[in-house]
JSON list of C-alpha atoms in Angstrom, two decimals:
[
{"chain": "W", "resi": 1, "resn": "UNK", "atom": "CA", "xyz": [16.89, 8.91, 11.69]},
{"chain": "W", "resi": 2, "resn": "UNK", "atom": "CA", "xyz": [13.24, 7.79, 11.59]},
{"chain": "W", "resi": 3, "resn": "UNK", "atom": "CA", "xyz": [10.71, 8.93, 14.14]},
{"chain": "W", "resi": 4, "resn": "UNK", "atom": "CA", "xyz": [10.50, 5.97, 16.53]},
{"chain": "W", "resi": 5, "resn": "UNK", "atom": "CA", "xyz": [7.18, 6.87, 18.15]},
{"chain": "W", "resi": 6, "resn": "UNK", "atom": "CA", "xyz": [3.86, 8.38, 17.15]},
{"chain": "W", "resi": 7, "resn": "UNK", "atom": "CA", "xyz": [2.08, 11.19, 19.01]},
{"chain": "W", "resi": 8, "resn": "UNK", "atom": "CA", "xyz": [0.43, 8.64, 21.30]},
{"chain": "W", "resi": 9, "resn": "UNK", "atom": "CA", "xyz": [3.67, 6.79, 21.99]},
{"chain": "W", "resi": 10, "resn": "UNK", "atom": "CA", "xyz": [3.01, 3.79, 19.76]},
{"chain": "W", "resi": 11, "resn": "UNK", "atom": "CA", "xyz": [5.60, 2.35, 17.37]},
{"chain": "W", "resi": 12, "resn": "UNK", "atom": "CA", "xyz": [5.08, 3.69, 13.84]},
{"chain": "W", "resi": 13, "resn": "UNK", "atom": "CA", "xyz": [4.66, 1.29, 10.95]},
{"chain": "W", "resi": 14, "resn": "UNK", "atom": "CA", "xyz": [5.10, 3.01, 7.58]},
{"chain": "W", "resi": 15, "resn": "UNK", "atom": "CA", "xyz": [3.06, 1.29, 4.88]},
{"chain": "W", "resi": 16, "resn": "UNK", "atom": "CA", "xyz": [3.33, 2.05, 1.15]},
{"chain": "W", "resi": 17, "resn": "UNK", "atom": "CA", "xyz": [0.44, 0.93, -1.06]},
{"chain": "W", "resi": 18, "resn": "UNK", "atom": "CA", "xyz": [-1.11, 1.29, -4.46]},
{"chain": "W", "resi": 19, "resn": "UNK", "atom": "CA", "xyz": [-4.92, 1.12, -4.10]},
{"chain": "W", "resi": 20, "resn": "UNK", "atom": "CA", "xyz": [-5.07, -0.91, -7.30]},
{"chain": "W", "resi": 21, "resn": "UNK", "atom": "CA", "xyz": [-3.14, -3.88, -5.86]},
{"chain": "W", "resi": 22, "resn": "UNK", "atom": "CA", "xyz": [-5.30, -6.63, -4.31]},
{"chain": "W", "resi": 23, "resn": "UNK", "atom": "CA", "xyz": [-2.34, -8.15, -2.46]},
{"chain": "W", "resi": 24, "resn": "UNK", "atom": "CA", "xyz": [-1.40, -4.84, -0.85]},
{"chain": "W", "resi": 25, "resn": "UNK", "atom": "CA", "xyz": [-5.07, -4.55, 0.14]},
{"chain": "W", "resi": 26, "resn": "UNK", "atom": "CA", "xyz": [-4.96, -7.91, 1.91]},
{"chain": "W", "resi": 27, "resn": "UNK", "atom": "CA", "xyz": [-1.76, -6.96, 3.73]},
{"chain": "W", "resi": 28, "resn": "UNK", "atom": "CA", "xyz": [-3.22, -3.62, 4.76]},
{"chain": "W", "resi": 29, "resn": "UNK", "atom": "CA", "xyz": [-6.25, -5.33, 6.32]},
{"chain": "W", "resi": 30, "resn": "UNK", "atom": "CA", "xyz": [-3.87, -7.56, 8.25]},
{"chain": "W", "resi": 31, "resn": "UNK", "atom": "CA", "xyz": [-1.97, -4.47, 9.47]},
{"chain": "W", "resi": 32, "resn": "UNK", "atom": "CA", "xyz": [-5.20, -3.02, 10.85]},
{"chain": "W", "resi": 33, "resn": "UNK", "atom": "CA", "xyz": [-5.62, -6.26, 12.79]},
{"chain": "W", "resi": 34, "resn": "UNK", "atom": "CA", "xyz": [-2.04, -5.96, 14.05]},
{"chain": "W", "resi": 35, "resn": "UNK", "atom": "CA", "xyz": [-2.85, -2.48, 15.39]},
{"chain": "W", "resi": 36, "resn": "UNK", "atom": "CA", "xyz": [-5.41, -4.12, 17.67]},
{"chain": "W", "resi": 37, "resn": "UNK", "atom": "CA", "xyz": [-2.99, -6.63, 19.20]},
{"chain": "W", "resi": 38, "resn": "UNK", "atom": "CA", "xyz": [0.39, -4.90, 19.13]},
{"chain": "W", "resi": 39, "resn": "UNK", "atom": "CA", "xyz": [1.45, -1.42, 20.25]},
{"chain": "W", "resi": 40, "resn": "UNK", "atom": "CA", "xyz": [1.85, -0.07, 16.70]},
{"chain": "W", "resi": 41, "resn": "UNK", "atom": "CA", "xyz": [0.24, 2.62, 14.57]},
{"chain": "W", "resi": 42, "resn": "UNK", "atom": "CA", "xyz": [0.18, 2.54, 10.76]},
{"chain": "W", "resi": 43, "resn": "UNK", "atom": "CA", "xyz": [1.23, 5.60, 8.77]},
{"chain": "W", "resi": 44, "resn": "UNK", "atom": "CA", "xyz": [-0.06, 5.32, 5.20]},
{"chain": "W", "resi": 45, "resn": "UNK", "atom": "CA", "xyz": [1.91, 6.35, 2.11]},
{"chain": "W", "resi": 46, "resn": "UNK", "atom": "CA", "xyz": [1.33, 5.90, -1.60]},
{"chain": "W", "resi": 47, "resn": "UNK", "atom": "CA", "xyz": [3.51, 4.10, -4.08]},
{"chain": "W", "resi": 48, "resn": "UNK", "atom": "CA", "xyz": [2.60, 3.46, -7.69]},
{"chain": "W", "resi": 49, "resn": "UNK", "atom": "CA", "xyz": [2.66, 0.32, -9.80]},
{"chain": "W", "resi": 50, "resn": "UNK", "atom": "CA", "xyz": [2.49, 2.59, -12.85]},
{"chain": "W", "resi": 51, "resn": "UNK", "atom": "CA", "xyz": [5.67, 4.39, -11.79]},
{"chain": "W", "resi": 52, "resn": "UNK", "atom": "CA", "xyz": [7.36, 1.14, -10.78]},
{"chain": "W", "resi": 53, "resn": "UNK", "atom": "CA", "xyz": [6.79, -0.40, -14.21]},
{"chain": "W", "resi": 54, "resn": "UNK", "atom": "CA", "xyz": [6.93, 2.61, -16.53]},
{"chain": "W", "resi": 55, "resn": "UNK", "atom": "CA", "xyz": [10.40, 1.76, -17.86]},
{"chain": "W", "resi": 56, "resn": "UNK", "atom": "CA", "xyz": [9.50, -1.84, -18.71]},
{"chain": "W", "resi": 57, "resn": "UNK", "atom": "CA", "xyz": [6.00, -1.61, -20.14]},
{"chain": "W", "resi": 58, "resn": "UNK", "atom": "CA", "xyz": [7.12, -3.26, -23.38]},
{"chain": "W", "resi": 59, "resn": "UNK", "atom": "CA", "xyz": [8.13, -6.36, -21.42]},
{"chain": "W", "resi": 60, "resn": "UNK", "atom": "CA", "xyz": [4.74, -6.83, -19.77]},
{"chain": "W", "resi": 61, "resn": "UNK", "atom": "CA", "xyz": [1.70, -8.81, -20.94]},
{"chain": "W", "resi": 62, "resn": "UNK", "atom": "CA", "xyz": [-0.73, -6.67, -22.92]},
{"chain": "W", "resi": 63, "resn": "UNK", "atom": "CA", "xyz": [-3.52, -6.91, -20.33]},
{"chain": "W", "resi": 64, "resn": "UNK", "atom": "CA", "xyz": [-1.26, -5.77, -17.47]},
{"chain": "W", "resi": 65, "resn": "UNK", "atom": "CA", "xyz": [0.26, -3.04, -19.63]},
{"chain": "W", "resi": 66, "resn": "UNK", "atom": "CA", "xyz": [-3.22, -1.71, -20.38]},
{"chain": "W", "resi": 67, "resn": "UNK", "atom": "CA", "xyz": [-4.09, -1.78, -16.67]},
{"chain": "W", "resi": 68, "resn": "UNK", "atom": "CA", "xyz": [-1.01, 0.23, -15.74]},
{"chain": "W", "resi": 69, "resn": "UNK", "atom": "CA", "xyz": [-1.38, 2.77, -18.50]},
{"chain": "W", "resi": 70, "resn": "UNK", "atom": "CA", "xyz": [-5.13, 3.34, -18.34]},
{"chain": "W", "resi": 71, "resn": "UNK", "atom": "CA", "xyz": [-6.32, 2.50, -14.82]},
{"chain": "W", "resi": 72, "resn": "UNK", "atom": "CA", "xyz": [-3.42, 2.65, -12.36]},
{"chain": "W", "resi": 73, "resn": "UNK", "atom": "CA", "xyz": [-2.67, 6.38, -12.40]},
{"chain": "W", "resi": 74, "resn": "UNK", "atom": "CA", "xyz": [-6.10, 7.70, -11.47]},
{"chain": "W", "resi": 75, "resn": "UNK", "atom": "CA", "xyz": [-6.74, 6.25, -8.00]},
{"chain": "W", "resi": 76, "resn": "UNK", "atom": "CA", "xyz": [-3.28, 6.93, -6.62]},
{"chain": "W", "resi": 77, "resn": "UNK", "atom": "CA", "xyz": [-3.35, 10.48, -7.98]},
{"chain": "W", "resi": 78, "resn": "UNK", "atom": "CA", "xyz": [-6.63, 11.08, -6.19]},
{"chain": "W", "resi": 79, "resn": "UNK", "atom": "CA", "xyz": [-5.17, 9.80, -2.90]},
{"chain": "W", "resi": 80, "resn": "UNK", "atom": "CA", "xyz": [-2.16, 12.11, -3.24]},
{"chain": "W", "resi": 81, "resn": "UNK", "atom": "CA", "xyz": [-4.39, 15.08, -4.05]},
{"chain": "W", "resi": 82, "resn": "UNK", "atom": "CA", "xyz": [-6.53, 14.34, -1.00]},
{"chain": "W", "resi": 83, "resn": "UNK", "atom": "CA", "xyz": [-3.42, 14.12, 1.16]},
{"chain": "W", "resi": 84, "resn": "UNK", "atom": "CA", "xyz": [-2.02, 17.39, -0.14]},
{"chain": "W", "resi": 85, "resn": "UNK", "atom": "CA", "xyz": [-5.26, 19.27, 0.32]},
{"chain": "W", "resi": 86, "resn": "UNK", "atom": "CA", "xyz": [-6.65, 17.66, 3.49]},
{"chain": "W", "resi": 87, "resn": "UNK", "atom": "CA", "xyz": [-3.70, 16.17, 5.37]},
{"chain": "W", "resi": 88, "resn": "UNK", "atom": "CA", "xyz": [-2.09, 12.82, 6.08]},
{"chain": "W", "resi": 89, "resn": "UNK", "atom": "CA", "xyz": [-4.98, 11.74, 8.27]},
{"chain": "W", "resi": 90, "resn": "UNK", "atom": "CA", "xyz": [-7.29, 11.23, 5.28]},
{"chain": "W", "resi": 91, "resn": "UNK", "atom": "CA", "xyz": [-5.02, 8.75, 3.50]},
{"chain": "W", "resi": 92, "resn": "UNK", "atom": "CA", "xyz": [-5.88, 5.66, 5.54]},
{"chain": "W", "resi": 93, "resn": "UNK", "atom": "CA", "xyz": [-9.67, 6.15, 5.50]},
{"chain": "W", "resi": 94, "resn": "UNK", "atom": "CA", "xyz": [-9.66, 6.95, 1.80]},
{"chain": "W", "resi": 95, "resn": "UNK", "atom": "CA", "xyz": [-7.56, 3.87, 1.06]},
{"chain": "W", "resi": 96, "resn": "UNK", "atom": "CA", "xyz": [-10.04, 1.76, 3.01]},
{"chain": "W", "resi": 97, "resn": "UNK", "atom": "CA", "xyz": [-12.96, 3.24, 1.08]},
{"chain": "W", "resi": 98, "resn": "UNK", "atom": "CA", "xyz": [-11.24, 2.73, -2.28]},
{"chain": "W", "resi": 99, "resn": "UNK", "atom": "CA", "xyz": [-10.09, -0.80, -1.48]},
{"chain": "W", "resi": 100, "resn": "UNK", "atom": "CA", "xyz": [-13.49, -1.84, -0.18]},
{"chain": "W", "resi": 101, "resn": "UNK", "atom": "CA", "xyz": [-15.10, -0.75, -3.43]},
{"chain": "W", "resi": 102, "resn": "UNK", "atom": "CA", "xyz": [-12.34, -1.92, -5.79]},
{"chain": "W", "resi": 103, "resn": "UNK", "atom": "CA", "xyz": [-11.76, -5.32, -4.20]},
{"chain": "W", "resi": 104, "resn": "UNK", "atom": "CA", "xyz": [-14.38, -6.41, -1.67]},
{"chain": "W", "resi": 105, "resn": "UNK", "atom": "CA", "xyz": [-17.35, -5.10, -3.64]},
{"chain": "W", "resi": 106, "resn": "UNK", "atom": "CA", "xyz": [-15.80, -5.93, -7.02]},
{"chain": "W", "resi": 107, "resn": "UNK", "atom": "CA", "xyz": [-16.41, -2.49, -8.52]},
{"chain": "W", "resi": 108, "resn": "UNK", "atom": "CA", "xyz": [-12.85, -2.18, -9.83]},
{"chain": "W", "resi": 109, "resn": "UNK", "atom": "CA", "xyz": [-10.85, 1.05, -10.23]},
{"chain": "W", "resi": 110, "resn": "UNK", "atom": "CA", "xyz": [-13.57, 2.90, -12.11]},
{"chain": "W", "resi": 111, "resn": "UNK", "atom": "CA", "xyz": [-14.24, 6.65, -11.94]},
{"chain": "W", "resi": 112, "resn": "UNK", "atom": "CA", "xyz": [-17.59, 5.84, -10.35]},
{"chain": "W", "resi": 113, "resn": "UNK", "atom": "CA", "xyz": [-15.95, 3.79, -7.60]},
{"chain": "W", "resi": 114, "resn": "UNK", "atom": "CA", "xyz": [-13.43, 6.55, -6.92]},
{"chain": "W", "resi": 115, "resn": "UNK", "atom": "CA", "xyz": [-16.17, 9.16, -6.68]},
{"chain": "W", "resi": 116, "resn": "UNK", "atom": "CA", "xyz": [-18.20, 6.95, -4.36]},
{"chain": "W", "resi": 117, "resn": "UNK", "atom": "CA", "xyz": [-15.18, 6.30, -2.13]},
{"chain": "W", "resi": 118, "resn": "UNK", "atom": "CA", "xyz": [-14.60, 10.03, -1.75]},
{"chain": "W", "resi": 119, "resn": "UNK", "atom": "CA", "xyz": [-18.22, 10.42, -0.71]},
{"chain": "W", "resi": 120, "resn": "UNK", "atom": "CA", "xyz": [-17.89, 7.49, 1.71]},
{"chain": "W", "resi": 121, "resn": "UNK", "atom": "CA", "xyz": [-15.28, 9.39, 3.73]},
{"chain": "W", "resi": 122, "resn": "UNK", "atom": "CA", "xyz": [-16.75, 12.86, 3.32]},
{"chain": "W", "resi": 123, "resn": "UNK", "atom": "CA", "xyz": [-14.10, 14.26, 0.99]},
{"chain": "W", "resi": 124, "resn": "UNK", "atom": "CA", "xyz": [-14.99, 16.79, -1.73]},
{"chain": "W", "resi": 125, "resn": "UNK", "atom": "CA", "xyz": [-16.23, 15.31, -5.00]},
{"chain": "W", "resi": 126, "resn": "UNK", "atom": "CA", "xyz": [-13.96, 17.60, -7.00]},
{"chain": "W", "resi": 127, "resn": "UNK", "atom": "CA", "xyz": [-10.93, 15.57, -5.88]},
{"chain": "W", "resi": 128, "resn": "UNK", "atom": "CA", "xyz": [-11.98, 12.93, -8.44]},
{"chain": "W", "resi": 129, "resn": "UNK", "atom": "CA", "xyz": [-10.83, 15.28, -11.21]},
{"chain": "W", "resi": 130, "resn": "UNK", "atom": "CA", "xyz": [-7.22, 14.75, -10.11]},
{"chain": "W", "resi": 131, "resn": "UNK", "atom": "CA", "xyz": [-7.36, 11.24, -11.53]},
{"chain": "W", "resi": 132, "resn": "UNK", "atom": "CA", "xyz": [-6.57, 12.81, -14.91]},
{"chain": "W", "resi": 133, "resn": "UNK", "atom": "CA", "xyz": [-4.20, 15.50, -13.61]},
{"chain": "W", "resi": 134, "resn": "UNK", "atom": "CA", "xyz": [-0.45, 15.42, -13.09]},
{"chain": "W", "resi": 135, "resn": "UNK", "atom": "CA", "xyz": [-0.67, 18.33, -10.62]},
{"chain": "W", "resi": 136, "resn": "UNK", "atom": "CA", "xyz": [0.72, 16.26, -7.75]},
{"chain": "W", "resi": 137, "resn": "UNK", "atom": "CA", "xyz": [2.81, 13.75, -9.66]},
{"chain": "W", "resi": 138, "resn": "UNK", "atom": "CA", "xyz": [5.99, 15.19, -8.14]},
{"chain": "W", "resi": 139, "resn": "UNK", "atom": "CA", "xyz": [4.67, 14.36, -4.67]},
{"chain": "W", "resi": 140, "resn": "UNK", "atom": "CA", "xyz": [3.42, 10.96, -5.86]},
{"chain": "W", "resi": 141, "resn": "UNK", "atom": "CA", "xyz": [6.81, 10.07, -7.28]},
{"chain": "W", "resi": 142, "resn": "UNK", "atom": "CA", "xyz": [8.61, 11.29, -4.16]},
{"chain": "W", "resi": 143, "resn": "UNK", "atom": "CA", "xyz": [6.44, 9.11, -1.92]},
{"chain": "W", "resi": 144, "resn": "UNK", "atom": "CA", "xyz": [6.93, 6.14, -4.25]},
{"chain": "W", "resi": 145, "resn": "UNK", "atom": "CA", "xyz": [10.69, 6.64, -4.27]},
{"chain": "W", "resi": 146, "resn": "UNK", "atom": "CA", "xyz": [10.86, 6.87, -0.49]},
{"chain": "W", "resi": 147, "resn": "UNK", "atom": "CA", "xyz": [9.21, 3.49, -0.14]},
{"chain": "W", "resi": 148, "resn": "UNK", "atom": "CA", "xyz": [10.83, 1.61, -3.01]},
{"chain": "W", "resi": 149, "resn": "UNK", "atom": "CA", "xyz": [14.33, 2.87, -2.15]},
{"chain": "W", "resi": 150, "resn": "UNK", "atom": "CA", "xyz": [14.06, 0.97, 1.12]},
{"chain": "W", "resi": 151, "resn": "UNK", "atom": "CA", "xyz": [13.60, -2.40, -0.57]},
{"chain": "W", "resi": 152, "resn": "UNK", "atom": "CA", "xyz": [14.81, -2.10, -4.18]},
{"chain": "W", "resi": 153, "resn": "UNK", "atom": "CA", "xyz": [13.20, -2.03, -7.62]},
{"chain": "W", "resi": 154, "resn": "UNK", "atom": "CA", "xyz": [12.73, -5.81, -7.82]},
{"chain": "W", "resi": 155, "resn": "UNK", "atom": "CA", "xyz": [9.68, -5.86, -5.57]},
{"chain": "W", "resi": 156, "resn": "UNK", "atom": "CA", "xyz": [6.24, -4.27, -5.67]},
{"chain": "W", "resi": 157, "resn": "UNK", "atom": "CA", "xyz": [3.55, -3.16, -3.27]},
{"chain": "W", "resi": 158, "resn": "UNK", "atom": "CA", "xyz": [3.18, -3.16, -0.31]},
{"chain": "W", "resi": 159, "resn": "UNK", "atom": "CA", "xyz": [6.35, -1.97, 1.38]},
{"chain": "W", "resi": 160, "resn": "UNK", "atom": "CA", "xyz": [6.47, -1.86, 5.18]},
{"chain": "W", "resi": 161, "resn": "UNK", "atom": "CA", "xyz": [9.10, -0.13, 7.34]},
{"chain": "W", "resi": 162, "resn": "UNK", "atom": "CA", "xyz": [9.47, -0.15, 11.13]},
{"chain": "W", "resi": 163, "resn": "UNK", "atom": "CA", "xyz": [12.09, 1.28, 13.50]},
{"chain": "W", "resi": 164, "resn": "UNK", "atom": "CA", "xyz": [14.97, -1.09, 14.13]},
{"chain": "W", "resi": 165, "resn": "UNK", "atom": "CA", "xyz": [16.95, -1.60, 17.32]},
{"chain": "W", "resi": 166, "resn": "UNK", "atom": "CA", "xyz": [19.88, 0.39, 15.94]},
{"chain": "W", "resi": 167, "resn": "UNK", "atom": "CA", "xyz": [17.77, 3.49, 15.22]},
{"chain": "W", "resi": 168, "resn": "UNK", "atom": "CA", "xyz": [17.51, 2.76, 11.52]},
{"chain": "W", "resi": 169, "resn": "UNK", "atom": "CA", "xyz": [14.59, 1.12, 9.78]},
{"chain": "W", "resi": 170, "resn": "UNK", "atom": "CA", "xyz": [13.76, -2.47, 8.97]},
{"chain": "W", "resi": 171, "resn": "UNK", "atom": "CA", "xyz": [11.95, -2.47, 5.63]},
{"chain": "W", "resi": 172, "resn": "UNK", "atom": "CA", "xyz": [10.48, -5.30, 3.58]},
{"chain": "W", "resi": 173, "resn": "UNK", "atom": "CA", "xyz": [8.04, -6.16, 0.81]},
{"chain": "W", "resi": 174, "resn": "UNK", "atom": "CA", "xyz": [4.89, -7.96, 1.86]},
{"chain": "W", "resi": 175, "resn": "UNK", "atom": "CA", "xyz": [3.99, -10.22, 3.48]},
{"chain": "W", "resi": 176, "resn": "UNK", "atom": "CA", "xyz": [1.67, -11.60, 0.81]},
{"chain": "W", "resi": 177, "resn": "UNK", "atom": "CA", "xyz": [-1.14, -13.36, 2.64]},
{"chain": "W", "resi": 178, "resn": "UNK", "atom": "CA", "xyz": [-4.77, -14.32, 2.10]},
{"chain": "W", "resi": 179, "resn": "UNK", "atom": "CA", "xyz": [-7.16, -14.20, 3.78]},
{"chain": "W", "resi": 180, "resn": "UNK", "atom": "CA", "xyz": [-5.95, -11.47, 6.14]},
{"chain": "W", "resi": 181, "resn": "UNK", "atom": "CA", "xyz": [-5.18, -13.07, 9.52]},
{"chain": "W", "resi": 182, "resn": "UNK", "atom": "CA", "xyz": [-7.03, -11.78, 12.56]},
{"chain": "W", "resi": 183, "resn": "UNK", "atom": "CA", "xyz": [-6.48, -11.77, 16.30]},
{"chain": "W", "resi": 184, "resn": "UNK", "atom": "CA", "xyz": [-3.68, -13.96, 17.57]},
{"chain": "W", "resi": 185, "resn": "UNK", "atom": "CA", "xyz": [-2.89, -15.19, 14.05]},
{"chain": "W", "resi": 186, "resn": "UNK", "atom": "CA", "xyz": [-2.30, -11.58, 12.98]},
{"chain": "W", "resi": 187, "resn": "UNK", "atom": "CA", "xyz": [0.02, -11.09, 15.94]},
{"chain": "W", "resi": 188, "resn": "UNK", "atom": "CA", "xyz": [1.96, -14.30, 15.20]},
{"chain": "W", "resi": 189, "resn": "UNK", "atom": "CA", "xyz": [2.53, -13.30, 11.59]},
{"chain": "W", "resi": 190, "resn": "UNK", "atom": "CA", "xyz": [3.65, -9.81, 12.65]},
{"chain": "W", "resi": 191, "resn": "UNK", "atom": "CA", "xyz": [6.10, -11.10, 15.22]},
{"chain": "W", "resi": 192, "resn": "UNK", "atom": "CA", "xyz": [7.52, -13.64, 12.79]},
{"chain": "W", "resi": 193, "resn": "UNK", "atom": "CA", "xyz": [7.83, -11.14, 9.97]},
{"chain": "W", "resi": 194, "resn": "UNK", "atom": "CA", "xyz": [9.75, -8.71, 12.17]},
{"chain": "W", "resi": 195, "resn": "UNK", "atom": "CA", "xyz": [11.99, -11.52, 13.38]},
{"chain": "W", "resi": 196, "resn": "UNK", "atom": "CA", "xyz": [13.11, -12.67, 9.94]},
{"chain": "W", "resi": 197, "resn": "UNK", "atom": "CA", "xyz": [13.30, -9.12, 8.54]},
{"chain": "W", "resi": 198, "resn": "UNK", "atom": "CA", "xyz": [15.64, -8.08, 11.34]},
{"chain": "W", "resi": 199, "resn": "UNK", "atom": "CA", "xyz": [18.24, -10.75, 10.51]},
{"chain": "W", "resi": 200, "resn": "UNK", "atom": "CA", "xyz": [21.21, -9.25, 8.61]},
{"chain": "W", "resi": 201, "resn": "UNK", "atom": "CA", "xyz": [21.56, -10.95, 5.26]},
{"chain": "W", "resi": 202, "resn": "UNK", "atom": "CA", "xyz": [18.00, -12.27, 5.17]},
{"chain": "W", "resi": 203, "resn": "UNK", "atom": "CA", "xyz": [16.37, -11.49, 1.81]},
{"chain": "W", "resi": 204, "resn": "UNK", "atom": "CA", "xyz": [13.49, -13.73, 0.88]},
{"chain": "W", "resi": 205, "resn": "UNK", "atom": "CA", "xyz": [11.18, -16.56, 1.85]},
{"chain": "W", "resi": 206, "resn": "UNK", "atom": "CA", "xyz": [8.52, -17.66, -0.60]},
{"chain": "W", "resi": 207, "resn": "UNK", "atom": "CA", "xyz": [6.23, -20.48, -1.58]},
{"chain": "W", "resi": 208, "resn": "UNK", "atom": "CA", "xyz": [3.89, -21.07, -4.50]},
{"chain": "W", "resi": 209, "resn": "UNK", "atom": "CA", "xyz": [0.52, -19.32, -4.26]},
{"chain": "W", "resi": 210, "resn": "UNK", "atom": "CA", "xyz": [-2.38, -21.73, -4.66]},
{"chain": "W", "resi": 211, "resn": "UNK", "atom": "CA", "xyz": [-5.23, -19.20, -4.59]},
{"chain": "W", "resi": 212, "resn": "UNK", "atom": "CA", "xyz": [-6.01, -15.59, -5.33]},
{"chain": "W", "resi": 213, "resn": "UNK", "atom": "CA", "xyz": [-6.86, -12.99, -2.72]},
{"chain": "W", "resi": 214, "resn": "UNK", "atom": "CA", "xyz": [-9.84, -13.83, -0.52]},
{"chain": "W", "resi": 215, "resn": "UNK", "atom": "CA", "xyz": [-11.81, -10.71, 0.35]},
{"chain": "W", "resi": 216, "resn": "UNK", "atom": "CA", "xyz": [-14.11, -10.45, 3.35]}
]
């Protein structure tokens, strides 16, 4: 049974992300807005687009395949290494630092951006070396599996899970949204997302995207 409250009594929201994904980044910024207007607290976890797609690389466009093989592993490995060595509390701040550099500042998932993000949050520079190490891949894969098992292999990142009324969890992919809503708009989207996700038999609602992610 999931833990239905955090240490300060707020409702936990478990959020799985890959720092490479711009859409997960937008959703994560929305979740930080939700924390301000609803009695929730986000608990950050990694998942991996590289792991998610490793069995179907041959089916993917060459550009995306190259991204997954050559750029996706490093950042998420660094986050896991930081978590293992310095605790769960560093995951959220490090994700914010990475995402700000990768997406908002347009630096992309480069080694330089990763090193700078570590410095931004006061973490040791030597953690950057884990980008090329499989030392914590077991933990990475376990975290990925925990998140993706809640929603199925057909979706991607982010995955969100919250305690349900029956003591289990309500879990869903998304929402995909841009720009990230703030204030009352953030609250409205949160309330609506929980409402539809809690309906037995509800699976999907979707419309065509007309723009890419809009970063602040």
